[in-house]
Coordinates of N, CA, C and O in Angstrom, one line a residue:
M11 N -13.2 -38.5 5.0 CA -14.2 -37.6 4.7 C -13.8 -36.7 3.5 O -12.6 -36.2 3.8
T12 N -14.3 -36.6 2.5 CA -14.0 -35.7 1.4 C -15.3 -34.8 1.1 O -16.3 -35.2 1.1
I13 N -14.9 -33.4 1.0 CA -15.8 -32.6 0.8 C -15.4 -31.9 -0.5 O -14.5 -31.3 -0.6
E14 N -16.2 -32.1 -1.6 CA -15.8 -31.6 -3.1 C -16.3 -30.1 -3.1 O -17.0 -29.4 -2.3
H15 N -15.6 -29.5 -4.1 CA -15.8 -28.0 -4.4 C -17.2 -27.4 -4.2 O -17.3 -26.3 -3.6
E16 N -18.2 -28.0 -4.6 CA -19.5 -27.5 -4.6 C -20.1 -27.4 -3.2 O -20.7 -26.4 -2.9
E17 N -19.9 -28.5 -2.5 CA -20.3 -28.4 -1.0 C -19.4 -27.7 -0.2 O -20.0 -27.0 0.7
L18 N -18.1 -27.7 -0.4 CA -17.3 -26.5 0.2 C -17.5 -25.0 0.1 O -17.5 -24.4 1.0
A19 N -18.2 -24.7 -1.1 CA -18.7 -23.5 -1.3 C -19.7 -23.0 -0.3 O -19.9 -21.8 -0.1
T20 N -20.4 -24.0 0.4 CA -21.4 -23.8 1.4 C -20.7 -23.4 2.7 O -21.5 -23.0 3.6
L21 N -19.5 -23.6 2.9 CA -18.9 -23.6 4.2 C -18.0 -22.4 4.3 O -17.4 -21.8 5.3
V22 N -17.7 -21.6 3.0 CA -16.6 -20.5 3.0 C -17.3 -19.3 2.5 O -18.2 -19.4 1.6
P23 N -17.0 -18.2 2.7 CA -17.7 -17.1 2.2 C -17.1 -16.5 0.8 O -17.5 -15.6 0.2
H24 N -16.2 -17.3 0.4 CA -15.5 -17.0 -1.0 C -16.3 -17.4 -2.1 O -17.0 -18.4 -2.1
S25 N -16.2 -16.7 -3.2 CA -17.0 -17.2 -4.4 C -16.0 -16.7 -5.7 O -15.1 -16.1 -5.6
G26 N -16.5 -17.3 -6.7 CA -16.1 -16.8 -8.2 C -14.7 -17.2 -8.2 O -14.2 -18.4 -7.6
K27 N -13.6 -16.6 -8.8 CA -12.3 -16.9 -8.9 C -11.6 -16.8 -7.6 O -10.4 -17.3 -7.5
M28 N -12.1 -16.2 -6.6 CA -11.4 -16.0 -5.3 C -11.6 -17.3 -4.5 O -10.8 -17.5 -3.4
F29 N -12.6 -18.1 -4.7 CA -12.6 -19.3 -4.2 C -11.8 -20.5 -4.8 O -12.0 -21.0 -5.9
I30 N -10.6 -20.7 -4.1 CA -9.6 -21.4 -4.8 C -9.2 -22.9 -4.5 O -8.6 -23.8 -5.0
I31 N -9.9 -23.4 -3.3 CA -9.6 -24.7 -2.7 C -10.7 -25.6 -3.6 O -11.8 -25.5 -3.7
D32 N -10.1 -26.8 -4.0 CA -10.7 -27.9 -4.8 C -11.6 -28.9 -4.0 O -12.7 -29.1 -4.3
R33 N -10.9 -29.4 -2.8 CA -11.7 -30.2 -1.8 C -10.9 -30.3 -0.6 O -9.9 -29.9 -0.2
I34 N -11.7 -30.8 0.4 CA -11.1 -31.1 1.8 C -10.9 -32.7 1.7 O -12.0 -33.4 1.4
T35 N -9.8 -33.0 2.1 CA -9.5 -34.5 2.2 C -9.7 -35.1 3.6 O -9.8 -36.3 3.5
E36 N -9.7 -34.3 4.4 CA -9.7 -34.9 5.9 C -10.2 -33.6 6.7 O -9.6 -32.6 6.6
A37 N -11.1 -34.0 7.7 CA -11.7 -32.9 8.5 C -12.1 -33.8 9.8 O -12.7 -34.7 9.7
Q38 N -11.5 -33.2 10.9 CA -12.1 -33.6 12.3 C -12.4 -32.2 12.9 O -11.6 -31.6 13.7
A39 N -13.6 -31.7 12.7 CA -14.0 -30.2 13.0 C -13.9 -30.2 14.5 O -13.4 -29.0 14.9
N40 N -14.4 -31.1 15.3 CA -14.4 -30.9 16.7 C -13.0 -30.8 17.3 O -12.7 -30.6 18.6
D41 N -12.0 -31.5 16.7 CA -10.8 -31.5 17.1 C -10.0 -30.5 16.3 O -8.7 -30.2 16.6
W42 N -10.5 -29.7 15.5 CA -10.1 -28.6 14.9 C -8.8 -28.9 14.0 O -7.7 -28.2 14.1
I43 N -8.9 -29.9 13.1 CA -7.8 -30.4 12.1 C -8.7 -30.5 10.7 O -9.6 -31.0 10.5
I44 N -7.9 -30.0 9.5 CA -8.3 -30.0 8.5 C -7.2 -30.2 7.5 O -6.1 -29.6 7.6
E45 N -7.4 -30.7 6.2 CA -6.6 -30.8 5.1 C -7.3 -30.5 3.8 O -8.4 -31.1 3.7
S46 N -6.6 -29.8 3.0 CA -7.2 -29.5 1.6 C -6.4 -29.6 0.6 O -5.2 -29.8 0.9
E47 N -7.1 -29.9 -0.6 CA -6.2 -30.0 -1.7 C -6.5 -28.9 -3.0 O -7.8 -28.5 -3.0
T48 N -5.5 -28.4 -3.7 CA -5.9 -27.4 -4.6 C -4.9 -27.7 -5.8 O -3.8 -27.6 -5.7
K49 N -5.5 -28.0 -7.1 CA -4.6 -28.1 -8.2 C -4.3 -26.8 -8.8 O -5.4 -26.1 -9.1
I50 N -3.2 -26.4 -9.3 CA -2.8 -25.4 -9.9 C -3.1 -25.5 -11.4 O -2.6 -26.5 -12.0
T51 N -3.9 -24.6 -11.9 CA -4.2 -24.6 -13.4 C -4.2 -23.0 -13.9 O -4.0 -22.1 -12.9
P52 N -4.2 -23.0 -15.1 CA -4.2 -21.4 -15.7 C -5.4 -20.7 -15.2 O -5.5 -19.4 -15.2
D53 N -6.5 -21.4 -14.6 CA -7.7 -20.7 -14.0 C -7.4 -20.2 -12.6 O -8.3 -19.4 -12.1
F54 N -6.4 -20.6 -12.0 CA -6.4 -20.2 -10.7 C -6.1 -18.8 -10.6 O -5.2 -18.3 -11.2
M55 N -6.6 -18.2 -9.3 CA -6.7 -16.8 -9.3 C -5.3 -16.1 -9.5 O -5.2 -15.1 -10.1
F56 N -4.2 -16.7 -8.9 CA -2.8 -16.1 -8.8 C -2.0 -16.6 -10.0 O -0.7 -16.3 -10.0
Y57 N -2.6 -17.2 -10.8 CA -1.7 -17.9 -11.9 C -1.1 -16.7 -12.7 O -1.4 -15.7 -13.1
E58 N 0.3 -16.9 -13.2 CA 1.2 -16.0 -13.8 C 1.5 -16.9 -15.2 O 2.4 -18.0 -15.0
K59 N 1.2 -16.4 -16.3 CA 1.5 -17.1 -17.6 C 2.9 -17.1 -17.7 O 3.5 -18.2 -18.2
S60 N 3.8 -16.3 -17.3 CA 5.0 -16.0 -17.6 C 5.8 -17.2 -16.9 O 6.9 -17.8 -17.3
A61 N 5.4 -17.5 -15.7 CA 5.9 -18.7 -15.0 C 5.4 -20.0 -15.1 O 5.8 -20.8 -14.7
D62 N 4.2 -20.1 -15.6 CA 3.2 -21.2 -16.0 C 3.1 -21.7 -14.5 O 3.2 -23.2 -14.4
G63 N 2.7 -21.0 -13.6 CA 2.3 -21.4 -12.3 C 2.0 -20.3 -11.4 O 1.8 -19.3 -12.0
V64 N 1.9 -20.5 -10.3 CA 1.7 -19.4 -9.2 C 2.8 -19.0 -8.1 O 3.5 -20.1 -8.0
P65 N 3.0 -18.1 -7.6 CA 4.1 -17.8 -6.8 C 3.7 -18.2 -5.4 O 2.6 -18.4 -5.1
N66 N 4.8 -18.4 -4.5 CA 4.5 -19.1 -3.2 C 3.4 -18.3 -2.3 O 2.9 -18.9 -1.6
Y67 N 3.6 -17.0 -2.6 CA 2.6 -16.2 -1.7 C 1.1 -16.7 -1.8 O 0.2 -16.5 -1.0
A68 N 0.8 -17.4 -3.0 CA -0.4 -17.9 -3.0 C -0.8 -18.7 -2.0 O -2.1 -19.1 -2.0
C69 N 0.1 -19.5 -1.6 CA -0.2 -20.5 -0.6 C -0.8 -19.9 0.8 O -1.5 -20.5 1.6
F70 N -0.5 -18.7 1.0 CA -1.0 -18.0 2.1 C -2.6 -18.0 1.9 O -3.4 -18.3 2.9
E71 N -3.1 -17.8 0.8 CA -4.5 -17.8 0.6 C -5.2 -19.2 0.7 O -6.2 -19.4 1.1
I72 N -4.3 -20.1 0.3 CA -4.8 -21.5 0.3 C -4.8 -22.0 1.9 O -5.8 -22.6 2.3
I73 N -4.0 -21.6 2.8 CA -4.0 -21.8 4.1 C -5.3 -21.1 4.6 O -6.0 -21.5 5.5
A74 N -5.5 -19.7 4.4 CA -6.5 -19.0 5.0 C -8.0 -19.6 4.7 O -8.8 -19.7 5.4
Q75 N -8.2 -20.1 3.2 CA -9.3 -20.7 3.1 C -9.6 -22.0 3.6 O -10.6 -22.5 3.8
T76 N -8.6 -22.8 3.8 CA -8.5 -24.0 4.3 C -9.0 -23.9 5.9 O -10.0 -24.5 6.3
V77 N -8.5 -22.7 6.6 CA -8.9 -22.4 8.0 C -10.4 -21.9 8.0 O -11.2 -22.4 8.8
S78 N -10.8 -21.3 6.9 CA -12.1 -20.8 6.7 C -13.1 -22.1 6.5 O -14.2 -22.0 7.2
A79 N -12.8 -22.9 5.7 CA -13.5 -24.2 5.6 C -13.7 -24.8 7.0 O -14.8 -25.4 7.2
L80 N -12.6 -24.9 7.7 CA -12.5 -25.7 9.1 C -13.7 -25.0 10.0 O -14.5 -25.5 10.7
T81 N -13.6 -23.5 10.1 CA -14.6 -22.9 11.0 C -16.0 -23.1 10.4 O -16.9 -23.2 11.1
G82 N -16.2 -23.0 9.2 CA -17.6 -23.3 8.6 C -18.2 -24.6 8.8 O -19.2 -24.9 9.1
L83 N -17.2 -25.6 8.6 CA -17.4 -27.0 9.0 C -17.8 -27.4 10.5 O -18.8 -27.9 10.8
Y84 N -17.0 -26.6 11.4 CA -17.2 -26.8 12.8 C -18.7 -26.0 13.2 O -19.4 -26.8 13.8
A85 N -19.0 -25.0 12.6 CA -20.3 -24.3 12.8 C -21.4 -25.4 12.2 O -22.4 -25.5 13.0
R86 N -21.3 -25.9 11.1 CA -22.2 -26.6 10.5 C -22.5 -28.0 11.4 O -23.7 -28.4 11.7
E87 N -21.4 -28.6 11.9 CA -21.5 -29.9 12.8 C -22.1 -29.5 14.1 O -22.7 -30.7 14.8
N88 N -21.9 -28.4 14.5 CA -22.3 -28.0 15.8 C -23.8 -27.2 15.7 O -24.0 -26.6 16.8
N89 N -24.4 -27.1 14.8 CA -25.5 -26.4 14.4 C -25.5 -24.8 14.9 O -26.4 -24.3 15.6
L90 N -24.3 -24.4 14.7 CA -24.0 -22.8 14.8 C -24.1 -21.9 13.5 O -23.9 -22.5 12.5
P91 N -24.6 -20.9 13.7 CA -24.4 -19.9 12.5 C -23.2 -19.7 12.1 O -22.2 -19.8 12.7
P92 N -22.9 -19.8 10.8 CA -21.6 -19.5 10.2 C -21.2 -17.9 10.4 O -21.9 -17.1 10.4
N93 N -19.8 -17.6 10.8 CA -19.4 -16.3 11.1 C -18.4 -15.8 10.3 O -17.4 -16.9 9.9
M94 N -18.1 -14.7 10.0 CA -17.1 -14.2 9.2 C -15.8 -14.2 10.1 O -16.2 -13.9 11.3
G95 N -14.7 -14.0 9.5 CA -13.6 -14.0 10.2 C -12.7 -13.0 9.5 O -12.5 -12.8 8.2
F96 N -11.8 -12.5 10.3 CA -10.6 -11.7 9.6 C -9.1 -12.1 10.2 O -9.2 -12.6 11.3
I97 N -8.2 -12.1 9.2 CA -6.8 -12.5 9.7 C -6.4 -11.4 10.5 O -6.1 -10.2 9.9
L98 N -5.7 -11.5 11.5 CA -5.0 -10.7 12.7 C -3.5 -10.7 12.3 O -3.0 -9.8 12.3
S99 N -3.0 -12.0 12.1 CA -1.5 -11.9 11.8 C -1.1 -13.3 11.1 O -1.9 -14.3 11.1
V100 N 0.0 -13.1 10.5 CA 0.6 -14.2 10.0 C 2.0 -14.3 10.3 O 2.6 -13.2 10.3
S101 N 2.5 -15.5 10.8 CA 3.8 -15.5 11.4 C 4.5 -16.7 10.8 O 4.0 -17.7 10.6
N102 N 5.9 -16.7 10.8 CA 6.8 -17.8 10.6 C 6.3 -18.6 9.3 O 6.3 -19.7 9.1
L103 N 5.9 -17.7 8.4 CA 5.5 -18.2 7.0 C 6.9 -18.5 6.1 O 7.7 -17.5 6.0
S104 N 7.0 -19.7 5.7 CA 8.2 -20.0 4.9 C 7.9 -21.2 3.9 O 7.1 -22.0 4.0
F105 N 8.5 -21.0 2.8 CA 8.3 -21.9 1.6 C 9.8 -22.3 1.2 O 10.6 -21.6 1.1
D106 N 9.8 -23.6 0.6 CA 11.0 -24.0 0.1 C 10.8 -24.1 -1.3 O 11.5 -24.9 -2.3
F107 N 10.0 -23.1 -2.2 CA 10.1 -23.0 -3.7 C 9.5 -21.6 -3.8 O 9.2 -20.9 -3.0
D108 N 9.7 -21.2 -5.0 CA 9.3 -20.0 -5.5 C 7.9 -20.0 -6.3 O 7.0 -19.3 -6.1
I109 N 7.8 -21.1 -7.1 CA 6.8 -21.2 -8.1 C 6.2 -22.5 -8.0 O 6.8 -23.5 -7.8
I110 N 4.7 -22.6 -7.9 CA 3.9 -23.9 -8.0 C 3.6 -24.1 -9.3 O 3.0 -23.4 -10.0
K111 N 4.0 -25.1 -10.3 CA 3.8 -25.3 -11.6 C 2.4 -25.7 -11.9 O 1.7 -26.4 -11.2
N112 N 2.1 -25.2 -13.1 CA 0.9 -25.7 -13.8 C 0.6 -27.2 -13.5 O 1.6 -27.9 -13.9
G113 N -0.4 -27.7 -13.1 CA -0.6 -29.1 -12.9 C -0.3 -29.8 -11.5 O -0.6 -30.9 -11.3
Q114 N 0.6 -29.0 -10.9 CA 0.8 -29.5 -9.5 C -0.3 -29.3 -8.4 O -1.2 -28.6 -8.6
T115 N -0.4 -30.1 -7.5 CA -1.4 -30.0 -6.5 C -0.6 -29.6 -5.1 O 0.3 -30.2 -4.7
V116 N -1.5 -28.8 -4.5 CA -1.1 -28.2 -3.1 C -1.9 -28.8 -2.1 O -3.1 -28.7 -2.2
R117 N -1.2 -29.5 -1.0 CA -2.1 -29.9 0.0 C -1.6 -29.1 1.1 O -0.4 -28.9 1.5
A118 N -2.8 -28.5 1.9 CA -2.5 -27.9 3.2 C -3.2 -28.5 4.3 O -4.3 -29.1 4.3
K119 N -2.4 -28.5 5.6 CA -3.1 -29.0 6.7 C -3.0 -28.0 7.8 O -2.0 -27.3 8.0
A120 N -4.0 -27.9 8.2 CA -4.2 -26.6 9.6 C -4.8 -27.4 10.7 O -5.6 -28.2 10.8
V121 N -4.1 -27.0 11.7 CA -4.5 -27.3 13.1 C -4.7 -26.2 14.1 O -3.7 -25.3 14.3
R122 N -5.6 -26.0 14.8 CA -5.8 -25.2 15.8 C -5.0 -25.2 16.8 O -4.8 -26.3 17.5
E123 N -4.2 -24.4 17.4 CA -3.3 -24.5 18.4 C -3.7 -24.0 19.7 O -3.6 -24.2 20.8
S124 N -4.5 -22.8 19.6 CA -5.0 -22.0 20.6 C -6.3 -21.2 20.3 O -6.6 -21.0 19.3
A125 N -7.0 -21.1 21.4 CA -8.2 -20.1 21.3 C -8.4 -19.3 22.6 O -8.3 -19.7 23.6
M126 N -8.8 -18.1 22.3 CA -9.1 -17.1 23.4 C -10.2 -16.3 22.9 O -10.0 -15.5 22.2
D127 N -11.3 -16.6 23.6 CA -12.6 -15.9 23.1 C -12.9 -16.2 21.8 O -12.9 -17.3 21.2
N128 N -12.8 -15.3 20.8 CA -13.1 -15.4 19.3 C -12.0 -15.2 18.6 O -12.0 -15.0 17.4
V129 N -10.7 -15.4 19.2 CA -9.6 -15.4 18.6 C -8.9 -16.8 18.5 O -8.6 -17.4 19.5
Y130 N -8.2 -17.2 17.3 CA -7.7 -18.4 17.2 C -6.5 -18.4 16.5 O -6.2 -17.7 15.6
S131 N -5.6 -19.3 16.9 CA -4.3 -19.4 16.3 C -4.2 -20.9 15.6 O -4.5 -21.8 16.3
F132 N -3.7 -21.0 14.5 CA -3.6 -22.3 13.7 C -2.2 -22.2 12.9 O -1.5 -21.5 12.7
S133 N -1.7 -23.5 13.2 CA -0.4 -23.8 12.4 C -0.9 -24.5 11.2 O -1.7 -25.3 11.1
A134 N 0.0 -24.3 10.2 CA -0.3 -24.9 9.0 C 1.1 -25.5 8.2 O 2.1 -25.0 8.4
K135 N 0.7 -26.7 7.4 CA 2.0 -27.2 6.7 C 1.5 -27.3 5.2 O 0.3 -27.5 5.2
L136 N 2.5 -27.2 4.5 CA 2.1 -27.5 3.0 C 2.8 -28.5 2.4 O 4.2 -28.8 2.6
W137 N 2.3 -29.1 1.4 CA 2.8 -30.1 0.5 C 2.7 -29.8 -0.9 O 1.6 -29.4 -1.2
V138 N 3.5 -30.0 -1.9 CA 3.4 -30.1 -3.3 C 3.6 -31.2 -4.0 O 4.8 -31.7 -3.7
D139 N 2.6 -31.8 -4.6 CA 2.8 -33.3 -5.0 C 3.4 -34.1 -4.0 O 4.3 -35.2 -4.4
G140 N 3.0 -34.1 -2.7 CA 3.4 -34.9 -1.8 C 4.8 -34.7 -1.2 O 5.1 -35.3 -0.2
N141 N 5.3 -33.6 -1.6 CA 6.7 -33.2 -1.0 C 6.4 -32.1 0.2 O 5.8 -30.9 -0.3
P142 N 6.9 -32.1 1.3 CA 6.8 -31.1 2.2 C 7.5 -29.8 1.6 O 8.6 -29.9 1.0
C143 N 6.8 -28.6 2.0 CA 7.4 -27.4 1.2 C 7.1 -26.1 1.9 O 7.6 -25.1 1.5
G144 N 6.3 -26.1 3.1 CA 6.2 -24.9 3.5 C 5.5 -24.9 5.0 O 4.8 -26.0 5.3
K145 N 5.3 -23.8 5.8 CA 4.8 -23.8 6.9 C 4.5 -22.4 7.4 O 5.0 -21.5 6.7
G146 N 3.5 -22.2 8.3 CA 3.4 -21.0 8.7 C 2.2 -20.9 10.1 O 1.7 -22.0 10.2
K147 N 1.9 -19.8 10.5 CA 1.0 -19.7 11.6 C 0.0 -18.7 11.2 O 0.4 -17.6 10.6
L148 N -1.3 -18.7 11.5 CA -2.2 -17.8 11.2 C -3.1 -17.7 12.3 O -3.4 -18.5 13.0
T149 N -3.3 -16.3 12.7 CA -4.2 -16.1 13.7 C -5.4 -15.1 13.2 O -5.0 -14.1 12.5
V150 N -6.6 -15.8 13.5 CA -7.8 -15.1 13.0 C -8.8 -14.7 14.2 O -8.6 -15.2 15.2
M151 N -9.7 -13.9 13.8 CA -10.6 -13.5 14.8 C -11.9 -13.5 14.0 O -12.2 -13.1 13.0
E152 N -12.8 -14.2 14.7 CA -14.1 -14.6 14.2 C -15.0 -13.5 14.7 O -15.2 -13.1 16.0
I153 N -15.8 -13.0 13.9 CA -16.9 -12.1 14.1 C -18.1 -12.5 14.5 O -18.8 -13.2 13.8
L154 N -18.5 -12.3 15.7 CA -19.7 -13.0 16.5 C -20.7 -12.1 16.3 O -20.7 -11.0 16.1

């Protein structure tokens, strides 16, 4: 399953330059698994001209938007209204790089690990141009 940028925009609350994910390459909404791709270009929100790329902290937002797309897809596939969410915590975030260069592609995979009421915990892994390079956990609260 591939969901391109335009359709993806219907699943996440982000818009304009803040909407940074290019596509979903795999999604199993009812199993709470998703993968996204984002190509780094000079138009990318966190792009730094002096580095000709983006700093590793931009991957946090890639992970967050990937999770947002998953919750939006789950809602759509289950005929539920989309809900806003807030990040409660980020933990064990680590990267094997400082800068993602212009032209490189970031792939993020998120899997829901737990759920309690409207609070969800996701683990995430990152690859740059196919090479594993980062991971972390994200806990979010869905506003019902």
